[in-house]
Coordinates of C-alpha atoms and ligand atoms in Angstrom, one line a residue:
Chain A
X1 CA -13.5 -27.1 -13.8
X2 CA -16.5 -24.4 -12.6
X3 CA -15.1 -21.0 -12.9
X4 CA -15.9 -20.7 -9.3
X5 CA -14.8 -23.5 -7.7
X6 CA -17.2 -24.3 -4.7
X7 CA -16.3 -26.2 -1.6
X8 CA -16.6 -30.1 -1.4
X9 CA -18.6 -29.7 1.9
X10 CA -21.5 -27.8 -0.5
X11 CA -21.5 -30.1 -2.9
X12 CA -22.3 -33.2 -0.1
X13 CA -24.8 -30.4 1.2
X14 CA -26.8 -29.6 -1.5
X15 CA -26.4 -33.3 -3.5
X16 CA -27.7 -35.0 -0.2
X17 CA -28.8 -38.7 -1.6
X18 CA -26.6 -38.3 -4.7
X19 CA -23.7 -41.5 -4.9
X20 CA -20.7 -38.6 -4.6
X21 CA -17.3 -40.4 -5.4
X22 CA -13.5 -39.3 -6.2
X23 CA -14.7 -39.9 -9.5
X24 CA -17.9 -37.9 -10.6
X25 CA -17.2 -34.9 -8.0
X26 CA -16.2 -32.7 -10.6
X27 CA -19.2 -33.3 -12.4
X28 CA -21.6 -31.9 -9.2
X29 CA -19.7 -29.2 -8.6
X30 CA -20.4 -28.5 -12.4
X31 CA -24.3 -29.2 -11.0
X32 CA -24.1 -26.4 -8.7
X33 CA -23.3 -24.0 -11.5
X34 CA -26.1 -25.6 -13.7
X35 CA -23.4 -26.6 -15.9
X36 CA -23.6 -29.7 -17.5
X37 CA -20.4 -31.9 -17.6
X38 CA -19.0 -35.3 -19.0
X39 CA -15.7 -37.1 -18.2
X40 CA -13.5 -36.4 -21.2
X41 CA -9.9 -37.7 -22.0
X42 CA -7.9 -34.8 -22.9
X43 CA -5.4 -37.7 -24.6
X44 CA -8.0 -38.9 -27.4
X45 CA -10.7 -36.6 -26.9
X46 CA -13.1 -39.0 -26.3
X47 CA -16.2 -38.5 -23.6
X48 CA -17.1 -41.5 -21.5
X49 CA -20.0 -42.1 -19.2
X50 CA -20.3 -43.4 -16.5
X51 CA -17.3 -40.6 -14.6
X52 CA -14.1 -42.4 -14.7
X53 CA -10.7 -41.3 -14.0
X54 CA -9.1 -43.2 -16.4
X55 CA -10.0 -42.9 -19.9
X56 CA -11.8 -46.2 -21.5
X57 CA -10.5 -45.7 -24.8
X58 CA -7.0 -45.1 -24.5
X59 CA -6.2 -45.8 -20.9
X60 CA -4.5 -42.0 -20.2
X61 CA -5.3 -40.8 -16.6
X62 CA -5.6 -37.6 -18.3
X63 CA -9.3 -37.0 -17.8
X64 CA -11.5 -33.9 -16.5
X65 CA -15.1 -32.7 -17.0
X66 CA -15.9 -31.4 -20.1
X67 CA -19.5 -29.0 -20.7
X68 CA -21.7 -30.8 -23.5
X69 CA -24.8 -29.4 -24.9
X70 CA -27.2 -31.4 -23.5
X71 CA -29.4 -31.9 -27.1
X72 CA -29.6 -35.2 -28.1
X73 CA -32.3 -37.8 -29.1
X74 CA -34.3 -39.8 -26.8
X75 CA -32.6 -43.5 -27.0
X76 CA -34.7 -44.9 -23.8
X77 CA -37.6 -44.1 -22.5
X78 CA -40.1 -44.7 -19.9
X79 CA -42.8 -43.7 -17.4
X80 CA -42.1 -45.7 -14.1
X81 CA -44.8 -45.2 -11.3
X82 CA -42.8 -46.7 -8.4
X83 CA -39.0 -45.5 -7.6
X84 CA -37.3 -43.5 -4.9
X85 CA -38.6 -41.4 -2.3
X86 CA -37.0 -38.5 -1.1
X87 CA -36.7 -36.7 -4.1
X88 CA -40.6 -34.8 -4.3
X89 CA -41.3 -37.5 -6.9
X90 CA -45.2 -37.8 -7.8
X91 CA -45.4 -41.2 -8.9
X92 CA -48.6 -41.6 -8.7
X93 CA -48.7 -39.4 -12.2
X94 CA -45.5 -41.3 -13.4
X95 CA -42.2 -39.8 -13.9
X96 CA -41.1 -39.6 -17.3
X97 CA -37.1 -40.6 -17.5
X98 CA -35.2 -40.3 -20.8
X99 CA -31.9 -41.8 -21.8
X100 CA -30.4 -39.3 -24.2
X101 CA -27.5 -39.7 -26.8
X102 CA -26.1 -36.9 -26.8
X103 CA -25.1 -34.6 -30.3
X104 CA -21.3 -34.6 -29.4
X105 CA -20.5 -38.8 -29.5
X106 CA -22.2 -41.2 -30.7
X107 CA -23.1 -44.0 -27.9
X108 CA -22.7 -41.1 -25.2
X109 CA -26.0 -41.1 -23.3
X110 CA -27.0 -39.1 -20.1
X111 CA -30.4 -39.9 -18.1
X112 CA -32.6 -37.1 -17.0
X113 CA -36.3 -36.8 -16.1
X114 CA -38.2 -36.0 -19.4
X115 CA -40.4 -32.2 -19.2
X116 CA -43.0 -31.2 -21.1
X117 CA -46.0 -29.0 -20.4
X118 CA -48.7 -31.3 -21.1
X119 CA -47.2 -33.8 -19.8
X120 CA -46.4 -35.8 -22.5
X121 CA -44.3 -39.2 -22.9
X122 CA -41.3 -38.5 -25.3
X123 CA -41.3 -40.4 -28.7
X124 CA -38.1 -42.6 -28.9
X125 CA -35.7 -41.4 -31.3
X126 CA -37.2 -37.4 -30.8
X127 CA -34.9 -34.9 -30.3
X128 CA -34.3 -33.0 -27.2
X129 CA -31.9 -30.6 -25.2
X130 CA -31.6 -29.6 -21.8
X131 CA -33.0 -27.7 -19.0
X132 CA -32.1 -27.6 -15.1
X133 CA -34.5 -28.1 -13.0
X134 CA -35.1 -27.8 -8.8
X135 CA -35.7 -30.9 -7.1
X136 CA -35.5 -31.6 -3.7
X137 CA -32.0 -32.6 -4.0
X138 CA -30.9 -29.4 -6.2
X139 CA -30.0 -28.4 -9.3
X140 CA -30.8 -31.5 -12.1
X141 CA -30.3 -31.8 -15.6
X142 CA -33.8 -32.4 -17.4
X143 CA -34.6 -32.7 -21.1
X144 CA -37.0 -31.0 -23.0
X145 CA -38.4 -31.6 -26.9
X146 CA -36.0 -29.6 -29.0
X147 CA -36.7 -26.2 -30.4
X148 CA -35.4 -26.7 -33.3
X149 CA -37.8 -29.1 -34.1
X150 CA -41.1 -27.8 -33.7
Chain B
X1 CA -17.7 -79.0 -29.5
X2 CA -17.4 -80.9 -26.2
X3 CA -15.3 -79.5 -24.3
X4 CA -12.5 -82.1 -21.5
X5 CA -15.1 -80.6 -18.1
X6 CA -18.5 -81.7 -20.5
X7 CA -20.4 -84.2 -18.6
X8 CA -17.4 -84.6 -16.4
X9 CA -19.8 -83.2 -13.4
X10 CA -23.0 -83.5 -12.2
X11 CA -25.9 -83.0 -10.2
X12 CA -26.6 -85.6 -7.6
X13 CA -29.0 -84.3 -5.6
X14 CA -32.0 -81.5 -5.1
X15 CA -34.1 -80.1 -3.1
X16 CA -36.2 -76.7 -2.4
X17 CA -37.7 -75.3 0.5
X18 CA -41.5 -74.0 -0.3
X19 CA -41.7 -71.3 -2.1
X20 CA -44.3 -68.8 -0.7
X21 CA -45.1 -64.9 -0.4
X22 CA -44.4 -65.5 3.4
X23 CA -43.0 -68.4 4.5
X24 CA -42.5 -66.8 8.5
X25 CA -38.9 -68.4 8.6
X26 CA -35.8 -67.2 8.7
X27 CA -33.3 -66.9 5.2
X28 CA -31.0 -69.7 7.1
X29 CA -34.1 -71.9 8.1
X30 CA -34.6 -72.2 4.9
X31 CA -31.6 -72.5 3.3
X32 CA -31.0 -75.4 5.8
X33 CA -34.5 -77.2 4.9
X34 CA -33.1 -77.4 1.5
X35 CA -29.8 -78.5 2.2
X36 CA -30.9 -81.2 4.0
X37 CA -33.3 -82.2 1.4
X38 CA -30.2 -82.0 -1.3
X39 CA -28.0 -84.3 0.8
X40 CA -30.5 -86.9 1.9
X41 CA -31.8 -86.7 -2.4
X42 CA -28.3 -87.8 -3.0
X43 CA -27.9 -90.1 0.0
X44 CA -25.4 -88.1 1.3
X45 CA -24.7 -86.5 5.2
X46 CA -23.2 -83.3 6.3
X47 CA -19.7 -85.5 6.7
X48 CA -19.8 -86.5 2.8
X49 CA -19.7 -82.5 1.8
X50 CA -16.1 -81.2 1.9
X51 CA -17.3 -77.6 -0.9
X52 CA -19.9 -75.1 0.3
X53 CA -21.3 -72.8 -3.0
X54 CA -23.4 -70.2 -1.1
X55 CA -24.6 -66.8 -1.0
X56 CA -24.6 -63.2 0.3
X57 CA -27.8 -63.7 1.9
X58 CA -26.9 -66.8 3.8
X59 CA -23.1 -66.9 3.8
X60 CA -20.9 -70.3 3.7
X61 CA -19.4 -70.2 7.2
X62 CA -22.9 -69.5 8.7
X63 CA -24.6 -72.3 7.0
X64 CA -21.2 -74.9 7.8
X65 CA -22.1 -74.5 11.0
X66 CA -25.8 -74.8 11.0
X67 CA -25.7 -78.0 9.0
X68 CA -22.8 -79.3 11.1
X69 CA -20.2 -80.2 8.2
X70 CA -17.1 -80.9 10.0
X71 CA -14.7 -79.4 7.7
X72 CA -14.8 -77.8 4.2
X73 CA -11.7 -77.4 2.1
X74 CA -13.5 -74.5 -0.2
X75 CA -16.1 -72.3 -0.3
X76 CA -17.3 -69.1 -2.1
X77 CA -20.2 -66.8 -1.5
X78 CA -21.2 -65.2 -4.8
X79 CA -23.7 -62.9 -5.9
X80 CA -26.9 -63.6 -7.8
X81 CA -27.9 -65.5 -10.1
X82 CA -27.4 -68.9 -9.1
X83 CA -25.6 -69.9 -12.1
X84 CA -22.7 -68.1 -10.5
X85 CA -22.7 -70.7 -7.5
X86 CA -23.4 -74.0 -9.5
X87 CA -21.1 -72.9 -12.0
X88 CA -18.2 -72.2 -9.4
X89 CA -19.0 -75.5 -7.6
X90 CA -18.8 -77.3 -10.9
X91 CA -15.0 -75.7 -11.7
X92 CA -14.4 -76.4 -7.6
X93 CA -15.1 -80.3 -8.1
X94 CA -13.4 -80.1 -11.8
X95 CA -10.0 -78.7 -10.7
X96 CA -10.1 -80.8 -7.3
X97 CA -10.5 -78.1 -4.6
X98 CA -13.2 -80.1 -3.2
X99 CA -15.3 -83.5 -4.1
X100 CA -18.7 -82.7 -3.3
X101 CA -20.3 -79.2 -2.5
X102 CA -23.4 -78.1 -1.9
X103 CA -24.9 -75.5 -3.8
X104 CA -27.5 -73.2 -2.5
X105 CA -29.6 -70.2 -2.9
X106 CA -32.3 -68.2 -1.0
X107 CA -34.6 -65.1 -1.0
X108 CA -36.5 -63.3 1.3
X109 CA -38.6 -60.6 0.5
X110 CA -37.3 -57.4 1.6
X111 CA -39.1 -54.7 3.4
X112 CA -38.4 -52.7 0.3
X113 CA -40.6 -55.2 -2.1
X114 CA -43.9 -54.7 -1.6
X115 CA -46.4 -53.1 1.2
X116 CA -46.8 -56.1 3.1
X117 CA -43.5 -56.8 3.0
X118 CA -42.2 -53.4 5.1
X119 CA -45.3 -54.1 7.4
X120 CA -43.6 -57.3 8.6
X121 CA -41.5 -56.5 11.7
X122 CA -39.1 -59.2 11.0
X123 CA -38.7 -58.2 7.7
X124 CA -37.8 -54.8 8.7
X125 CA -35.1 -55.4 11.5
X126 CA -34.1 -57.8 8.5
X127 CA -33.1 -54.4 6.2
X128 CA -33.5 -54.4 2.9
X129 CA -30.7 -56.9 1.4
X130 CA -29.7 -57.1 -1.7
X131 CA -33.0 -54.6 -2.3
X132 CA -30.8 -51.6 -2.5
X133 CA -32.7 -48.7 -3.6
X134 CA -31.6 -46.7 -6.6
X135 CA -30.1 -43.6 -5.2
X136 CA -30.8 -41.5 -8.5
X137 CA -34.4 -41.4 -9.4
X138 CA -33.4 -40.4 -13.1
X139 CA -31.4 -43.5 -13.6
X140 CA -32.2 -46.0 -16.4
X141 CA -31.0 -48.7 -14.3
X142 CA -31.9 -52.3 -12.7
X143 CA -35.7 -53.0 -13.2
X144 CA -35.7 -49.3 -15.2
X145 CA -33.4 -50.3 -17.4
X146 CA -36.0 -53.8 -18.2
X147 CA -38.7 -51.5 -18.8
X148 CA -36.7 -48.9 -21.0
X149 CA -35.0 -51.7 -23.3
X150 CA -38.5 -53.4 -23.1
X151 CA -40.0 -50.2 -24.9
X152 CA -37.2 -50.2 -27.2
X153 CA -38.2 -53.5 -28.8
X154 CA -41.2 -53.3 -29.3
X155 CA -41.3 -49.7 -31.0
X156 CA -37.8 -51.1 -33.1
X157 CA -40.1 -54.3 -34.1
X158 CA -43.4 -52.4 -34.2
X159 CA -45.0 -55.0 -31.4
X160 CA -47.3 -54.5 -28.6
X161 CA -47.4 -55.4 -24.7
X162 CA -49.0 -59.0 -26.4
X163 CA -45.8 -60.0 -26.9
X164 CA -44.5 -60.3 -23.3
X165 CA -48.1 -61.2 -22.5
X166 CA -47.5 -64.8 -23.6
X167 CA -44.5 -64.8 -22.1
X168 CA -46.5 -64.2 -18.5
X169 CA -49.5 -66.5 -19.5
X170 CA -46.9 -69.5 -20.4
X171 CA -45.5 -69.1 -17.2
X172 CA -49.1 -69.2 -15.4
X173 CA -50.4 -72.0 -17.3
X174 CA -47.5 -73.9 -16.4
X175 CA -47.3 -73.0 -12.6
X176 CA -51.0 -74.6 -12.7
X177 CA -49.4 -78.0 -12.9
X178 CA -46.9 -77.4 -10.1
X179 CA -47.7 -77.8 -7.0
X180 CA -44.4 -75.9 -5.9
X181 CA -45.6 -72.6 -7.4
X182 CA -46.1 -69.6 -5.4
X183 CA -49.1 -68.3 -8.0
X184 CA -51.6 -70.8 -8.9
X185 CA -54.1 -68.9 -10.0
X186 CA -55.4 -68.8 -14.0
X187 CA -54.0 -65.7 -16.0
X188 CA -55.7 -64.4 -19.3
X189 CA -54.4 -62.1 -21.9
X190 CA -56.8 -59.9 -20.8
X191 CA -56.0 -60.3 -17.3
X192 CA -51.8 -59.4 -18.2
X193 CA -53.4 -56.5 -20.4
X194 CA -55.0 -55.1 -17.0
X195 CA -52.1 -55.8 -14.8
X196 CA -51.1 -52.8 -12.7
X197 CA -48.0 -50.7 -14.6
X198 CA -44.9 -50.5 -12.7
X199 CA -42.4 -49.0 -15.4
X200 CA -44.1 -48.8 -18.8
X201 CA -44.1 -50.7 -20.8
X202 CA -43.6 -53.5 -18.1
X203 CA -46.6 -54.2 -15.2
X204 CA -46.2 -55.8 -12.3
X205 CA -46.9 -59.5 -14.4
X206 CA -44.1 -58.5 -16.3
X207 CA -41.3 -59.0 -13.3
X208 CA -40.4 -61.4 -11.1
X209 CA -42.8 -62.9 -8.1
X210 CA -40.9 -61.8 -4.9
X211 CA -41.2 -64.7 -2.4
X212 CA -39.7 -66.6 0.0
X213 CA -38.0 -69.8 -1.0
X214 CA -34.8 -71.7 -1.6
X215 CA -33.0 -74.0 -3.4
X216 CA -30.2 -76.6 -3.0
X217 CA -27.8 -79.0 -5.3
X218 CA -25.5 -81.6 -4.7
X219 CA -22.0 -80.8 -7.0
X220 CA -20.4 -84.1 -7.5
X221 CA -18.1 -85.7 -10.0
X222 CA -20.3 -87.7 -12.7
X223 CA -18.2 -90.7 -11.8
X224 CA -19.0 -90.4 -7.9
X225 CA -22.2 -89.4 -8.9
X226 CA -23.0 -92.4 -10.6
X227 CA -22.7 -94.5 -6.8
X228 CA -25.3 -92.5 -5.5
X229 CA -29.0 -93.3 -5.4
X230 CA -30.7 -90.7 -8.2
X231 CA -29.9 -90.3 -11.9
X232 CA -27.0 -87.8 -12.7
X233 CA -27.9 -85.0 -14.2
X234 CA -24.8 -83.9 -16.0
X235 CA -23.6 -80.4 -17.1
X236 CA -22.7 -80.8 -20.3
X237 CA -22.1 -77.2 -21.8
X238 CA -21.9 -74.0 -19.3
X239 CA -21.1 -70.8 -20.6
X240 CA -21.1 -66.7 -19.5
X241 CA -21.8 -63.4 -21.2
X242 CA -20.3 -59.8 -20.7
X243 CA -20.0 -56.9 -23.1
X244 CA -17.5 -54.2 -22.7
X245 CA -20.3 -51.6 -22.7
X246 CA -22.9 -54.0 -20.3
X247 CA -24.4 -50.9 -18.1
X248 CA -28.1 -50.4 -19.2
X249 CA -28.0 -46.9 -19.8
X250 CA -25.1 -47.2 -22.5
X251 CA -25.3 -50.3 -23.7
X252 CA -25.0 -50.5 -27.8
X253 CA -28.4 -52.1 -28.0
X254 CA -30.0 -55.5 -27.6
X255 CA -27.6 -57.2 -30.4
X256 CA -24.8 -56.4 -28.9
X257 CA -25.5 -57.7 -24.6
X258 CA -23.7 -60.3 -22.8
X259 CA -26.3 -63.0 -24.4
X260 CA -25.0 -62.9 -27.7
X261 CA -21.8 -63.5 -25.9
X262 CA -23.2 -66.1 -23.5
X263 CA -24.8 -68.0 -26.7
X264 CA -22.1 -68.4 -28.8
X265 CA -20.0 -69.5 -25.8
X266 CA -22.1 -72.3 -25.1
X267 CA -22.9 -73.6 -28.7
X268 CA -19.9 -73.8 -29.5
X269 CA -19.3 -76.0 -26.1
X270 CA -21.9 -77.9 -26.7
X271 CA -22.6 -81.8 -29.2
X272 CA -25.9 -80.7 -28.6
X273 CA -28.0 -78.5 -31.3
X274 CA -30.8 -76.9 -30.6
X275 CA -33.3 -79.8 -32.1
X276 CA -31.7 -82.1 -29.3
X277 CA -33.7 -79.5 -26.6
X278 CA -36.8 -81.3 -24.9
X279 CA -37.1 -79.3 -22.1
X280 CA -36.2 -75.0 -22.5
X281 CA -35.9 -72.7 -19.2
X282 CA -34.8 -69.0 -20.3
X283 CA -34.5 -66.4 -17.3
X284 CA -37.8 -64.9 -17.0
X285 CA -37.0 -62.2 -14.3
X286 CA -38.9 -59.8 -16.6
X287 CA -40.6 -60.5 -19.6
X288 CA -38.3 -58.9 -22.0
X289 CA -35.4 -61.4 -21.0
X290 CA -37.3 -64.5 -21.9
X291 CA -38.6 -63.0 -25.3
X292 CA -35.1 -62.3 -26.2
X293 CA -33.2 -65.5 -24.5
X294 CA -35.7 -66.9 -27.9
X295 CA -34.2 -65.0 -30.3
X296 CA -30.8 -64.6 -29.1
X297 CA -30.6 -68.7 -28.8
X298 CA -31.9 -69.1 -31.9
X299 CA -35.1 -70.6 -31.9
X300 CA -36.2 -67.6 -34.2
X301 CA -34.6 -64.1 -35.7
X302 CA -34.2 -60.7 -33.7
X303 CA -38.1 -59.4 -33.4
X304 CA -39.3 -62.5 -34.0
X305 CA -40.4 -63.9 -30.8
X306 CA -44.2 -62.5 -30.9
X307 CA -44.2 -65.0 -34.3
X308 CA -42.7 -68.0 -32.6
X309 CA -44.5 -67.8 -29.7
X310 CA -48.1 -67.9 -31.4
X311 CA -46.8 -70.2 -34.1
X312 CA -46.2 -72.8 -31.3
X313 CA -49.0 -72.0 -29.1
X314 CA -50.9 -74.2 -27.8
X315 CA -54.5 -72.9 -27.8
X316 CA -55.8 -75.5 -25.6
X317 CA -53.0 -75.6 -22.6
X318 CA -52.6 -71.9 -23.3
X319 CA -49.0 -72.2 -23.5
X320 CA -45.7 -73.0 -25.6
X321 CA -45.2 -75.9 -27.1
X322 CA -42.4 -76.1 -29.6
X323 CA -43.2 -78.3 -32.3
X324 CA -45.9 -79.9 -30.1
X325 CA -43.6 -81.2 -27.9
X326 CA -40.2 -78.9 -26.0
X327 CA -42.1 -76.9 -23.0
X328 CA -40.4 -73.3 -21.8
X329 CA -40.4 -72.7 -18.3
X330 CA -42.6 -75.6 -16.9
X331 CA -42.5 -75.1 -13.8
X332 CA -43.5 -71.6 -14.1
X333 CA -40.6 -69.3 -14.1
X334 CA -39.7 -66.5 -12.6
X335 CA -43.1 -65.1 -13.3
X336 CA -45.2 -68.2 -11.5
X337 CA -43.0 -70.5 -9.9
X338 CA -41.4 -67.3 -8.1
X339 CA -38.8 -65.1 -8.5
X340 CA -35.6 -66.6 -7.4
X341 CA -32.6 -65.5 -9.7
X342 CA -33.0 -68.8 -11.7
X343 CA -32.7 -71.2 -9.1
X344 CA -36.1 -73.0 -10.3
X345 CA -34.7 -73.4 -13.6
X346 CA -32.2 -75.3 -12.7
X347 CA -34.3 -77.2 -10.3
X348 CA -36.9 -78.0 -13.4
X349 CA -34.2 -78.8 -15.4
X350 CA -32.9 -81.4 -12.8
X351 CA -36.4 -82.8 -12.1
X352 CA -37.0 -82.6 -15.9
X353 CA -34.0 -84.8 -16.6
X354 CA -35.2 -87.2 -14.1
X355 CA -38.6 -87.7 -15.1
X356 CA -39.9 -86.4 -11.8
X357 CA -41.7 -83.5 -13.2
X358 CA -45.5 -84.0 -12.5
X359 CA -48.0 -85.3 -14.7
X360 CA -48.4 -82.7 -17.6
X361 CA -45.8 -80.5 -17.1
X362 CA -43.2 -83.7 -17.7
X363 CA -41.7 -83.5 -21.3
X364 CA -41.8 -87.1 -21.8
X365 CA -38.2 -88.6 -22.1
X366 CA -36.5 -85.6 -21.6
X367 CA -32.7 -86.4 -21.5
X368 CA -31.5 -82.4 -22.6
X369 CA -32.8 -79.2 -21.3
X370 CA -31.5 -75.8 -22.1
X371 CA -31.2 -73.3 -19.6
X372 CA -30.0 -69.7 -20.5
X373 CA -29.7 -67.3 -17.2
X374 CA -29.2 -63.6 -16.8
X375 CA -30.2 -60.7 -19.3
X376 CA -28.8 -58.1 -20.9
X377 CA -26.2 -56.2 -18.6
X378 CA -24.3 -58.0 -16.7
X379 CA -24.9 -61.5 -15.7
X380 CA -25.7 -63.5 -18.9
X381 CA -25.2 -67.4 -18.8
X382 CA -26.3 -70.8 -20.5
X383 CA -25.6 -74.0 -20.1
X384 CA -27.0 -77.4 -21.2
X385 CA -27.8 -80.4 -18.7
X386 CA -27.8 -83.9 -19.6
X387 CA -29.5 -87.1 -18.4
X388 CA -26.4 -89.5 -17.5
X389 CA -26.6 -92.4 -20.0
X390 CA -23.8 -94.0 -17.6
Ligands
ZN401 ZN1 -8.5 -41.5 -24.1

């Protein structure tokens, strides 16, 4: 859990179009403190996605968020020019949304819109790691190209 | 192998309402235009039909009482595709909950569609249906998930956007020779190349047609069938996918989706090989689907589509033609024909397997057609139909 647990009512505040359940609250309130957080079992270790109370692998109800790193490589990838408004989207110059495995499982992949400062569309397969960014409907994990690479 | 249900149940009747970009009717007009046309196809009343397969759109006790069927002794209202409903009617007549049902399906375009579409007033006191908006504008899902495994394909085979491009000029060239399709207009390679892009790597040619339209079938035993005026089309293997991991974002990747699982299902269901094909209808919702539903089926190897496709062109028609002689989608597809969650397959297939297909898009003596339903996530499903020998 954040080590300073907010309210519910901020989390519904600040996440205003997000799909909050029972089941991926922990990982918003992790959002509010720009930490980023996967559903892990504390039986088996294992992370799962999407947030599930009970763990996939081994069936134990033991599961909480768990921070991850974020760095991963770019599985999925692609420019859509059409989606959701609401969110201060220009998609008229495309938003760029990656699917990331991320280094801690393999299989484990998070979404997140794809930053560069050109511009860029990510390479599949590159790797990345993470930034938050401000969008209308606060704090959001992003993905950059990895440091470590260049 | 042939399995006790194979051939055991058939269809006796179909019909479809027009499908258009705006038909000015309501969901239920329509679905009732095409009831009625099932039913009087199989030479059948409201008092014959005792099973109602319908949908979330229009739902079963709604349409009971607009068609005026006394009483029904089952009933279910499933989600798209429409495999879901003819295959629950099918399992309804087998196990004996009811003798005959009619089997329907229906869209309407939803505000949320298109422009024109929210500037109709009657579309927007409709809502949106089952148009629900993505609430996360990062998410890899739904049509983003398409256009995300789309451009995993062809950077893991090393194609280009060519390779859905036939897939969307097969479909046009088809939909030329049926009167029933909502786009009738020629479509070039050039023409796809140009198309506006939605979600690269996929343009707007690349997904469905939104329209308004409908479908219905008569479910019937074979044997009852057989009494009644038209030829029985008879399913003769019926099969669906899912894999554990099915949700787009973290699915394994495209060898391991709820085709694979769907395939072998059905094969191994089935007398019929794939050489006994004459007529092939894979889900075209997008582009990617169909290019896959080839390889995953087996007419060629993983990546291999781009291959089989121009090895069986035919430069002339400007379509498919395998071996000279099987057509894929004739009627169109999901791309032409219009995009209703494979409820034009299975009406081709049916008029196929009757030899009422119009001139040029009829595979001559068709008695098996293939069609495979569904794509990668969630919803996969094949089945083969039969022209009744009986
Ligand atoms: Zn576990």
């Amino acid at each position: 859990m954040p080590d300073h647990p907010r309210s519910i009512d901020e989390v519904f505040d600040v996440f205003p179009n997000a799909p909050i359940t029972h089941d991926n609250l922990d990982i918003y309130l992790g959002r509010l403190e720009r930490r980023l957080l996967v559903k892990r079992c504390r039986a088996c270790d294992r992370y799962h996605e999407p947030p599930r109370s009970f763990c996939p692998d081994c069936l134990s109800g033991d599961v909480a968020a768990a921070p991850v790193s974020g760095a991963g490589r770019v599985v999925l990838f692609s420019r859509v020019h059409t989606g959701p408004a609401g969110f201060g989207i220009d998609y008229a110059a495309g938003h760029p949304i990656a699917v990331v495995e991320l280094r801690e499982q393999p299989g484990l992949r998070l979404s997140g819109q794809f930053v560069t400062p050109d511009g860029r569309d990510a390479r599949l397969d590159e790797r990345v790691e993470l930034v938050w960014i401000d969008r209308a409907d606060g704090p959001t994990p992003a993905f950059v190209p990895s440091s470590e690479e260049v | 192998m042939a399995q006790p249900i194979s051939d055991q149940i058939a269809i006796a009747g179909v019909f479809s309402a027009p499908y258009t970009r705006s038909r000015g009717m309501t969901a239920l007009a329509m679905v009732t235009e095409a009831c009625v046309g099932a039913l009087r196809d199989a030479g059948l009343g409201p008092c014959d039909v005792d099973g109602l397969s319908g949908s979330q759109l229009v739902h079963s006790n709604t349409l009971q009482a607009a068609l005026g069927v006394p009483e029904i002794t089952w009933w279910c209202n499933q989600r798209i595709p429409v495999y879901h409903q003819l295959f629950e009617a099918m399992y309804a007549v087998w196990s004996g909950a009811a003798t005959t049902v009619l089997v329907y399906h229906v869209t309407y375009r939803a505000p949320g569609v298109s422009r024109s579409a929210a500037a109709d007033p009657f579309r927007r006191r409709f809502g949106l249906g089952t148009n629900v908006p993505n609430a996360n504008p990062d998410a890899a899902v739904n049509a983003v998930g398409y256009a995300t495994w789309a451009g995993r394909y062809l950077h893991d085979y090393g194609l280009d956007r060519t390779t859905f491009g036939m897939v969307a000029v097969n479909g046009r060239s088809n939909a030329l020779l049926n009167e029933h399709a909502a786009m009738r207009e020629p479509l070039t390679m050039d023409d796809y190349l140009a198309a506006r892009m939605l979600r690269e790597p996929l343009t707007m040619l690349d997904m469905d047609l939104p329209v308004d339209g409908a479908d219905a079938f008569v479910v019937t035993s074979t044997e009852r069938a057989r009494d009644l005026p038209r030829r029985p089309v008879t399913i003769h293997a019926a099969s669906m996918g899912q894999a554990r991991v099915n949700n787009e974002e973290q699915l394994v990747d495209l060898d391991h989706t709820g085709q694979q699982i769907a395939a072998a299902a059905m094969w191994s269901r089935s007398d019929a090989t794939l050489r006994d094909i004459d007529v092939f209808l894979p889900y075209d919702g997008f582009s990617i689907i169909e290019t896959r539903w080839f390889e995953v089926i087996g007419y060629c190897g993983p990546g291999e589509a781009y291959d089989f496709m121009k090895h069986h062109w035919n430069t002339e028609r400007e379509r498919i033609e395998i071996d000279g002689r099987v057509l894929v989608n004739p009627h169109g597809g999901s791309l032409a024909d219009g995009g209703t969650q494979g409820s034009g397959h299975f009406r081709e297939a049916v008029l196929q397997l009757r030899g009422e297909a119009s001139e040029g898009r009829q595979v001559p003596g068709a008695t098996t057609a293939l069609v495979t339903s569904g794509g990668f996530f969630f919803n996969s499903a094949a089945a083969v139909l039969r022209a009744d020998e009986g």
